[in-house]
Short mmCIF file of C-alpha atoms in Angstrom, two decimals:
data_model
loop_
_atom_site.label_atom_id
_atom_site.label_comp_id
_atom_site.label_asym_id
_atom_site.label_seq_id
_atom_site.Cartn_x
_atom_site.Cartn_y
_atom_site.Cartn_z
CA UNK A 1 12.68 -12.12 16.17
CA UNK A 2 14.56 -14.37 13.59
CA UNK A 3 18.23 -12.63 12.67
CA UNK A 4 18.52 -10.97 9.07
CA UNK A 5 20.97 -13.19 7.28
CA UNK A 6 22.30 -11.31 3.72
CA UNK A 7 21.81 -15.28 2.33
CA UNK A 8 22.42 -14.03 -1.24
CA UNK A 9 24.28 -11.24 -2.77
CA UNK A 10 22.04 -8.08 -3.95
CA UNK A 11 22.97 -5.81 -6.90
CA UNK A 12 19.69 -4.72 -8.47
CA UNK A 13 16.25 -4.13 -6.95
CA UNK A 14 13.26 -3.68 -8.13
CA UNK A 15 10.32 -1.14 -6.56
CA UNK A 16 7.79 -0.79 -8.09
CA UNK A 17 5.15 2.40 -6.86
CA UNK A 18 8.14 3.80 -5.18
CA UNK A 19 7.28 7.38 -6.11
CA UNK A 20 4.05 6.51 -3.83
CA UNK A 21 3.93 7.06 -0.02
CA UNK A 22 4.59 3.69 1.26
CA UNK A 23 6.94 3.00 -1.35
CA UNK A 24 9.25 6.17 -0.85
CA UNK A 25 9.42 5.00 2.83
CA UNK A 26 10.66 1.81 1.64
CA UNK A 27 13.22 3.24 -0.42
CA UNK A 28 14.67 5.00 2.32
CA UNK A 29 14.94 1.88 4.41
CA UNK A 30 16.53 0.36 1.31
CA UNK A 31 19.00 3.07 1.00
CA UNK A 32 20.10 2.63 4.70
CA UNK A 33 20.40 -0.77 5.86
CA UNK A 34 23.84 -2.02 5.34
CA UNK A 35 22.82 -5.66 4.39
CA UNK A 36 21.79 -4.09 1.26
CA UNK A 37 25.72 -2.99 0.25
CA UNK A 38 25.85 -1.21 -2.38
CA UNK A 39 23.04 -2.47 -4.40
CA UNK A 40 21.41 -0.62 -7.18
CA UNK A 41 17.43 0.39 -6.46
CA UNK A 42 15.27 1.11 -9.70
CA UNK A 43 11.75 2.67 -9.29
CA UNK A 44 9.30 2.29 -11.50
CA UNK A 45 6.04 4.34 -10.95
CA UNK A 46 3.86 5.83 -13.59
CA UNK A 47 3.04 9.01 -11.48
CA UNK A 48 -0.70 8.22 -11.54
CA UNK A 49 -0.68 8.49 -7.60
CA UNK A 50 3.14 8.89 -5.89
CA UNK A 51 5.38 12.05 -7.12
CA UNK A 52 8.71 12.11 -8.52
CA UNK A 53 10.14 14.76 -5.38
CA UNK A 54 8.66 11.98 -3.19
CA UNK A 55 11.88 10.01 -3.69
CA UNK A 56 15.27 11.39 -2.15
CA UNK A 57 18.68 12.19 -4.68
CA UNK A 58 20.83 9.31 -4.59
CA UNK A 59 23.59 7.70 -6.43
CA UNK A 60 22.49 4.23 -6.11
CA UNK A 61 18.71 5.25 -6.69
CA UNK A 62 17.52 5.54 -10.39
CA UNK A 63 14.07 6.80 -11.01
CA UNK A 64 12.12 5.13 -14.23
CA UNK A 65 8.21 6.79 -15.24
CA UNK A 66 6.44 3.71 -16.57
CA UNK A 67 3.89 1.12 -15.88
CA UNK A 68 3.51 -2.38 -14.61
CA UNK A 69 1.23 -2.90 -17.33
CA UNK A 70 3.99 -2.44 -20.04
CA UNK A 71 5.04 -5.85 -20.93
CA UNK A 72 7.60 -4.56 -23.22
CA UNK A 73 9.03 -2.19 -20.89
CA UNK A 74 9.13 -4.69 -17.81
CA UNK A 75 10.61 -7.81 -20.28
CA UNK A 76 13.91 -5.32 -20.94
CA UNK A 77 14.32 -3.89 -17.43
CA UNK A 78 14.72 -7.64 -16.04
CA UNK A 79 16.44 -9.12 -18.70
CA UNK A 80 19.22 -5.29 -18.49
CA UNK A 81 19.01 -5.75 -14.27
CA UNK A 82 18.11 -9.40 -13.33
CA UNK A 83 16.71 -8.14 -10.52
CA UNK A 84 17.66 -10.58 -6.88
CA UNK A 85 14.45 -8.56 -5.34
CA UNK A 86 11.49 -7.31 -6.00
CA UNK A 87 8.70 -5.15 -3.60
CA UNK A 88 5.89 -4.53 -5.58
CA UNK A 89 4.00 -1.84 -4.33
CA UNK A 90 2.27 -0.25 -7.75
CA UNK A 91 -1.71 -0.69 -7.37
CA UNK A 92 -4.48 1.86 -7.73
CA UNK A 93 -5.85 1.19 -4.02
CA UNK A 94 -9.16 2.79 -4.38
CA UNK A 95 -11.03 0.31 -2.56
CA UNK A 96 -14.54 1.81 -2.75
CA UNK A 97 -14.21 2.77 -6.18
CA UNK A 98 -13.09 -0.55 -7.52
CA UNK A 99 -16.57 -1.42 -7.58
CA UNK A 100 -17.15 1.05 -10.37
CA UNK A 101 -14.04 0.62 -12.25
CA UNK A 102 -13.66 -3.17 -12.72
CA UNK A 103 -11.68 -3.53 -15.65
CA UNK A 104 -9.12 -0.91 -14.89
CA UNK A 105 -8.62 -2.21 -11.38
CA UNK A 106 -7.72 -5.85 -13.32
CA UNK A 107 -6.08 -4.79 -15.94
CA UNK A 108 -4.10 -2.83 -13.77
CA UNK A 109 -3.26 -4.47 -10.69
CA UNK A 110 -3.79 -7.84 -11.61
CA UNK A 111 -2.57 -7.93 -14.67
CA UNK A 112 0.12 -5.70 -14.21
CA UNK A 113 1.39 -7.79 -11.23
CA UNK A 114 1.60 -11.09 -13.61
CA UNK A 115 4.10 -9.28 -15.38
CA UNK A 116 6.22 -9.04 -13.09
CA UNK A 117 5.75 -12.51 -11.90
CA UNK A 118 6.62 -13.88 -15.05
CA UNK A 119 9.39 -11.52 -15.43
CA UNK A 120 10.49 -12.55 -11.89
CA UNK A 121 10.40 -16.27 -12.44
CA UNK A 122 12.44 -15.76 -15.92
CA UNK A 123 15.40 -14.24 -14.54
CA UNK A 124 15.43 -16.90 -11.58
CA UNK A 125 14.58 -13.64 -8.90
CA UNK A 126 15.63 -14.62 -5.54
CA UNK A 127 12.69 -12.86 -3.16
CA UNK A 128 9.14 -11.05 -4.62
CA UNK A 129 8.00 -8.88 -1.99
CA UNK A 130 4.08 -8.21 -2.95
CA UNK A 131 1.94 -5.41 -0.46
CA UNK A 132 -1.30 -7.02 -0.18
CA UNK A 133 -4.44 -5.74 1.19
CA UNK A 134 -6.51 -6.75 4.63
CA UNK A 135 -9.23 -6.37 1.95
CA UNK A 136 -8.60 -9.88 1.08
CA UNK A 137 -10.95 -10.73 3.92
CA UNK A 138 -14.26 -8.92 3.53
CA UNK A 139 -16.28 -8.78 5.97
CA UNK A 140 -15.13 -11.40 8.66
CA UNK A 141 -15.24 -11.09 11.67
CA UNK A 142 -12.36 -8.89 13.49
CA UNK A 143 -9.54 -8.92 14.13
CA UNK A 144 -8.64 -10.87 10.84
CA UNK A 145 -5.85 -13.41 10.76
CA UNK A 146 -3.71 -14.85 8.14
CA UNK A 147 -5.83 -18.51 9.46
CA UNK A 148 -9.17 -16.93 8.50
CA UNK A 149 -10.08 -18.11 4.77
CA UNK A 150 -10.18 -14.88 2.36
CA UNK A 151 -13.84 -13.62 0.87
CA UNK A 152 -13.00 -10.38 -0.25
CA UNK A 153 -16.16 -7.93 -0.82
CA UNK A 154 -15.01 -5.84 -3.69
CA UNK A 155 -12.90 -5.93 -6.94
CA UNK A 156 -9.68 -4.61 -5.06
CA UNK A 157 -9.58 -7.47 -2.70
CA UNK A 158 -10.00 -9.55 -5.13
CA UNK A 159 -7.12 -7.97 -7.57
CA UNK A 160 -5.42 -8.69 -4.17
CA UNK A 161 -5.88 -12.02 -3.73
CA UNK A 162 -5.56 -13.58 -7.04
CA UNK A 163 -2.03 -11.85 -7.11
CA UNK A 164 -1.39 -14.31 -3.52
CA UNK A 165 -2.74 -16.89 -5.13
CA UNK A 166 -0.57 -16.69 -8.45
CA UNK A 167 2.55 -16.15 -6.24
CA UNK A 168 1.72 -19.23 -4.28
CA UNK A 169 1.56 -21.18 -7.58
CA UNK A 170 4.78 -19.67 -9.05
CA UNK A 171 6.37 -20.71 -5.81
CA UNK A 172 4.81 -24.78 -6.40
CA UNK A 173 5.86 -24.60 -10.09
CA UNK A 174 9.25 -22.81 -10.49
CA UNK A 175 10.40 -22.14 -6.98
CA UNK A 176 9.60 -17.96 -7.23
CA UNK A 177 10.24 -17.30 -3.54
CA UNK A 178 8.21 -14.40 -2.06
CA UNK A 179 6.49 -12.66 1.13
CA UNK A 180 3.22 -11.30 0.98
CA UNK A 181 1.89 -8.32 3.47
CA UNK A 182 -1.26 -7.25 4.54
CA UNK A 183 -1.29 -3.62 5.50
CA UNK A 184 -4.33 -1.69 5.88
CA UNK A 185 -5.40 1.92 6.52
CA UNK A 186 -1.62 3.66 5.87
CA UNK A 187 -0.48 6.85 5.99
CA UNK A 188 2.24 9.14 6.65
CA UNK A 189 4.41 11.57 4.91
CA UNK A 190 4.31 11.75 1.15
CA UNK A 191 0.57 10.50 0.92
CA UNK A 192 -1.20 11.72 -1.70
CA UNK A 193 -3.59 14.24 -0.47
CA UNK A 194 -5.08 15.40 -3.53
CA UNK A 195 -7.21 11.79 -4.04
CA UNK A 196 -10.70 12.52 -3.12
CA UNK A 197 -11.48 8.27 -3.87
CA UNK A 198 -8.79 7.27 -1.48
CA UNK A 199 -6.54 7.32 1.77
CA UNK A 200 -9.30 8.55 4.31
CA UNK A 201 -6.44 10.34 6.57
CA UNK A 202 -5.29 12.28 3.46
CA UNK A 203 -8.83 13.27 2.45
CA UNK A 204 -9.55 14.25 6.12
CA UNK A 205 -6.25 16.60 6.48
CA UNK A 206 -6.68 18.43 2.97
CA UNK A 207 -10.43 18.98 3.91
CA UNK A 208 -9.16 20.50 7.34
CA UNK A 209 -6.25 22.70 5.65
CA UNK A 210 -8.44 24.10 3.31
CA UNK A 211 -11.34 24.97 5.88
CA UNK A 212 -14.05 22.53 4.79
CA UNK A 213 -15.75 19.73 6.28
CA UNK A 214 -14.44 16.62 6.33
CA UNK A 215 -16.32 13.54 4.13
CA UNK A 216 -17.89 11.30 6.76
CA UNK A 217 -19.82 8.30 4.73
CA UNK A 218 -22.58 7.24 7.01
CA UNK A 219 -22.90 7.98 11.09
CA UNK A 220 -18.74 7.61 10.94
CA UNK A 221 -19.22 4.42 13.45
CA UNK A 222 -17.04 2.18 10.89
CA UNK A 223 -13.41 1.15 12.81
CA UNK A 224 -10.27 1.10 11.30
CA UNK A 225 -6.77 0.19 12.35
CA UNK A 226 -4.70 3.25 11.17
CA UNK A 227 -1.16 2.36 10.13
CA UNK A 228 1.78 4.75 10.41
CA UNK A 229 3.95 4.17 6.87
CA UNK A 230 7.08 4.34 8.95
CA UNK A 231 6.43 1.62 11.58
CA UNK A 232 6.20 -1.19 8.69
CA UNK A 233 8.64 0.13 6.19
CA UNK A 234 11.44 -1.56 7.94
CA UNK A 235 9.99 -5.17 8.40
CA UNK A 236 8.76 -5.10 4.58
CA UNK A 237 12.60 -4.38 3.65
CA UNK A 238 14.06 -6.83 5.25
CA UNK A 239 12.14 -9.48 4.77
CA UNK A 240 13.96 -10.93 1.98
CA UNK A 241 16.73 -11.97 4.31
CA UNK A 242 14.33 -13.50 7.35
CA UNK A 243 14.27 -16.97 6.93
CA UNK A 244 11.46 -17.45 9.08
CA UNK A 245 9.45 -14.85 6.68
CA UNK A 246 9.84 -17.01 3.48
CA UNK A 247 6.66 -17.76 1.23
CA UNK A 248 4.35 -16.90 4.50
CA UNK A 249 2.02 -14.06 4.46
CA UNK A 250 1.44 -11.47 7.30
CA UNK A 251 -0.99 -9.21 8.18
CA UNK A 252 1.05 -5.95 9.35
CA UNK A 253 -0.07 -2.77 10.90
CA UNK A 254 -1.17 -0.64 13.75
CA UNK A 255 -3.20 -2.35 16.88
CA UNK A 256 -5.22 0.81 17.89
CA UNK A 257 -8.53 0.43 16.62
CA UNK A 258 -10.72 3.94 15.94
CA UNK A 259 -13.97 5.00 14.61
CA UNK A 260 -14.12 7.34 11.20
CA UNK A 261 -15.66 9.48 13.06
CA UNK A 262 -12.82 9.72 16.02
CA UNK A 263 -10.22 10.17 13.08
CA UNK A 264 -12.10 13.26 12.46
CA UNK A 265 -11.68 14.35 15.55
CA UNK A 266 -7.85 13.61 15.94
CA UNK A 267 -7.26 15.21 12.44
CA UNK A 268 -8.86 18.18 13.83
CA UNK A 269 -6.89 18.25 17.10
CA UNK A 270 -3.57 18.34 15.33
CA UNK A 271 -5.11 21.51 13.15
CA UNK A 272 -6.16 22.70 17.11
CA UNK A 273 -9.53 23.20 15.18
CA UNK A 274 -13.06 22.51 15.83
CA UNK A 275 -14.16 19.05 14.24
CA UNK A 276 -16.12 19.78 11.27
CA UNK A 277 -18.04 16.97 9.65
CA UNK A 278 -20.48 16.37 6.64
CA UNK A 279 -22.20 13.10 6.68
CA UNK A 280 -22.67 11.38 3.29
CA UNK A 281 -25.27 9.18 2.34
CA UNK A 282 -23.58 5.74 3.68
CA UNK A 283 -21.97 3.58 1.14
CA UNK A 284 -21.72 -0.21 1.18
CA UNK A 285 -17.84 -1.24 2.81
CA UNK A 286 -16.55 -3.54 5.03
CA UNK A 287 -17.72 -2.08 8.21
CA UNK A 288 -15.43 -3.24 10.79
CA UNK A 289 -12.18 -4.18 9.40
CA UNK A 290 -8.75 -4.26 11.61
CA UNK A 291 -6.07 -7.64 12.27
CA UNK A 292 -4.49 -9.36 14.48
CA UNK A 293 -0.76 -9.02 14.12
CA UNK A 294 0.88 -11.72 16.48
CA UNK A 295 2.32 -13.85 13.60
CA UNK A 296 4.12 -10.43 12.13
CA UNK A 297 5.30 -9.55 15.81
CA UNK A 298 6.86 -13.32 16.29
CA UNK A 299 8.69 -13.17 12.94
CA UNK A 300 9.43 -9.52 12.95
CA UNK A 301 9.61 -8.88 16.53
CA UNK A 302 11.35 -4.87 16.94
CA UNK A 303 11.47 -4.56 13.25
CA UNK A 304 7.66 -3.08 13.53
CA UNK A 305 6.48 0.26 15.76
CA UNK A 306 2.91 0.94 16.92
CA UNK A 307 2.91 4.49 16.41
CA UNK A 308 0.08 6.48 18.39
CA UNK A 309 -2.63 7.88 15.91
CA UNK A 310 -2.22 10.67 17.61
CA UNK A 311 1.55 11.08 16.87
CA UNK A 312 1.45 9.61 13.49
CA UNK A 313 -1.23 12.22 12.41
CA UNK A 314 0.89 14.92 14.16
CA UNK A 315 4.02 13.91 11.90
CA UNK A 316 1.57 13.85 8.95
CA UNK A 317 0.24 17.14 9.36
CA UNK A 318 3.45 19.21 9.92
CA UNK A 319 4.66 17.87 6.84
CA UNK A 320 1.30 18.85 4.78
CA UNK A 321 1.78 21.99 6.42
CA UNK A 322 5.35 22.37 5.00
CA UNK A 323 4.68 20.96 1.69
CA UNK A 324 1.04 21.64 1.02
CA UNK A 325 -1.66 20.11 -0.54
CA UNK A 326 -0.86 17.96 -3.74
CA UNK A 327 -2.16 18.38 -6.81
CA UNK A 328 -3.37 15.13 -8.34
CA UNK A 329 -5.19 13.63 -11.17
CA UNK A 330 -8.57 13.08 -10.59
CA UNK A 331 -9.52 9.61 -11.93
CA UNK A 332 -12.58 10.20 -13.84
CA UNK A 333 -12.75 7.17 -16.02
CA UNK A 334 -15.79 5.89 -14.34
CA UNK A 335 -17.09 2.15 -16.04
CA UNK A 336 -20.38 1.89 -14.03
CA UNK A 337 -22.09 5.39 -12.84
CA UNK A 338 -25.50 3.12 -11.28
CA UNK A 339 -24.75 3.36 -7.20
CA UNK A 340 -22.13 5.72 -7.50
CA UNK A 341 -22.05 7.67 -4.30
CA UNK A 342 -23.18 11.30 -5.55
CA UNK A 343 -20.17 12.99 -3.71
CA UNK A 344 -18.10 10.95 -6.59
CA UNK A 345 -20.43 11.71 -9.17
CA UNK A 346 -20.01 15.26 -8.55
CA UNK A 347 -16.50 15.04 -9.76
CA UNK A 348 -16.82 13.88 -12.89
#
């Protein structure tokens, strides 16, 4: 692994979605590695999918409720902070459902991720962290790697990509440096379980707690690398100060590969319950979609964990358990109802 060097002094960061799962586990790698000092960490979330109690009490942690998409907003919190980094987390990862919701999954994390570009590259921000999306590959061959060529297969990806390719061409034009990550499949402690469009693991547990079946699309057969949010919190926080990382991208996650249908039954086994399935008409998605990590392991090196499914889901669970089920917003502002799975269309 190449050494963390602190290569530039860091007073104010920037994380956006940081009331969300992944990003509260980031902020509490932020708060506690000492490279960091005594920098200043702003999060800016709009609620829409991460919680306010997600996010610990801290004097060097300042919470803000507001969107990527407000220009205004964004413009005065750069020019106030000059941010040194950013990790920009905020996206409404509803993978399947971007299909059906087009304009709001541009607008939104497309959009709202050129803001912050362009508020990045103005006050001369010295690393922009972006969480990408093994989406960006479609439906290659696995395991993907960062060689392959991306063809995403649905709006998300897409959103995805375009951000890469923007960052890419703010890095050509005006020097922006940044790292880009693939995750895919994460979960963990302070998911959202109350999202019945996203975050399969979450949807599986709350069906389980509350004694119904859990949503199977198709036979279940489709594989999945399941990533624990804790084992890649680390290596996305440090990356600012890894040389080796600079203006690369890496795909990042868990090697185990499983079936939907063997989640099911490893969400059930940490309830100790039988495995109780309904199988939904199937739905068109990538069917096979997990990476090949080497590149993140050779820059990264002990920085990233592998965490057992089985563990990971055990950590999950006792903290549902001890917290509950969360109430969310159910997203309802449908653009296209033709091919809607009916499950959806049932909650609108």
């Amino acid at each position: 692994m190449n050494s963390v060097e602190a290569s530039f002094p860091t007073r104010n960061i920037l994380v956006t979605g940081g009331a969300g799962f992944l990003g509260s586990h980031l902020v509490r790698r932020l708060l506690s590695e000492s490279v960091f000092g005594n920098a200043r960490i702003v999060v800016l979330d709009d609620l829409s999918g991460g919680f306010r109690d997600n996010l610990p009490e801290h004097e060097r942690l300042e919470f803000i409720e507001g969107s990527i998409g407000d220009t205004k907003l964004i413009d005065e919190l750069f020019e106030a902070r000059e941010f040194e980094v950013v990790y920009h987390l905020a996206a409404y990862a509803a993978e399947g459902l971007s299909h059906f919701i087009r304009r709001f999954n541009y607008s939104n994390n497309v959009l709202g991720s050129m803001n912050l570009i362009n508020a990045a590259i103005r006050c001369h921000c010295k690393c922009f962290v972006f969480t990408s999306s093994i989406a960006v590959y479609g439906h290659q061959r696995p395991p993907m790697r960062e060689t392959d060529t991306p063809i995403p297969a649905d709006p998300y990806g897409i959103a995805k990509y375009a951000v890469e390719l923007d960052l890419r061409a703010a890095h050509e034009m005006f020097g922006l440096p940044y790292v880009i990550f693939r995750p895919h499949n994460v979960y963990g402690e302070f998911q959202n379980t109350g999202d019945p469009y996203r975050n399969v693991v979450g949807i599986f547990i709350r069906a389980s707690l509350e004694g119904r079946p859990m949503p199977v699309f198709g036979d279940g057969s489709q594989t999945r690398s399941f990533t624990y949010a804790g084992d890649i919190s680390r290596a996305i926080c440090l990356a600012p100060f890894i040389r080796a990382a600079q203006c690369k991208t890496f795909n990042i996650g868990n090697d185990e590969v499983t079936s939907v249908i063997d989640l099911a039954a490893t969400v059930a086994q940490a309830f100790k319950a039988p495995t109780l399935v309904e199988h939904l008409p199937e739905r068109k998605e990538v069917y096979s979609a997990f990476a090949d990590h080497a590149f993140s392991h050779q820059v990264f090196g002990d920085l990233i964990d592998n965490t057992l499914l089985v563990d990971g889901l055990d950590k999950m669970v006792a903290w549902v358990r001890r917290k509950g089920v969360r109430s969310s917003t159910i997203y309802k502002d449908i653009e296209i109802l033709d091919q809607l799975p009916p499950s959806w269309r049932k909650l609108l």
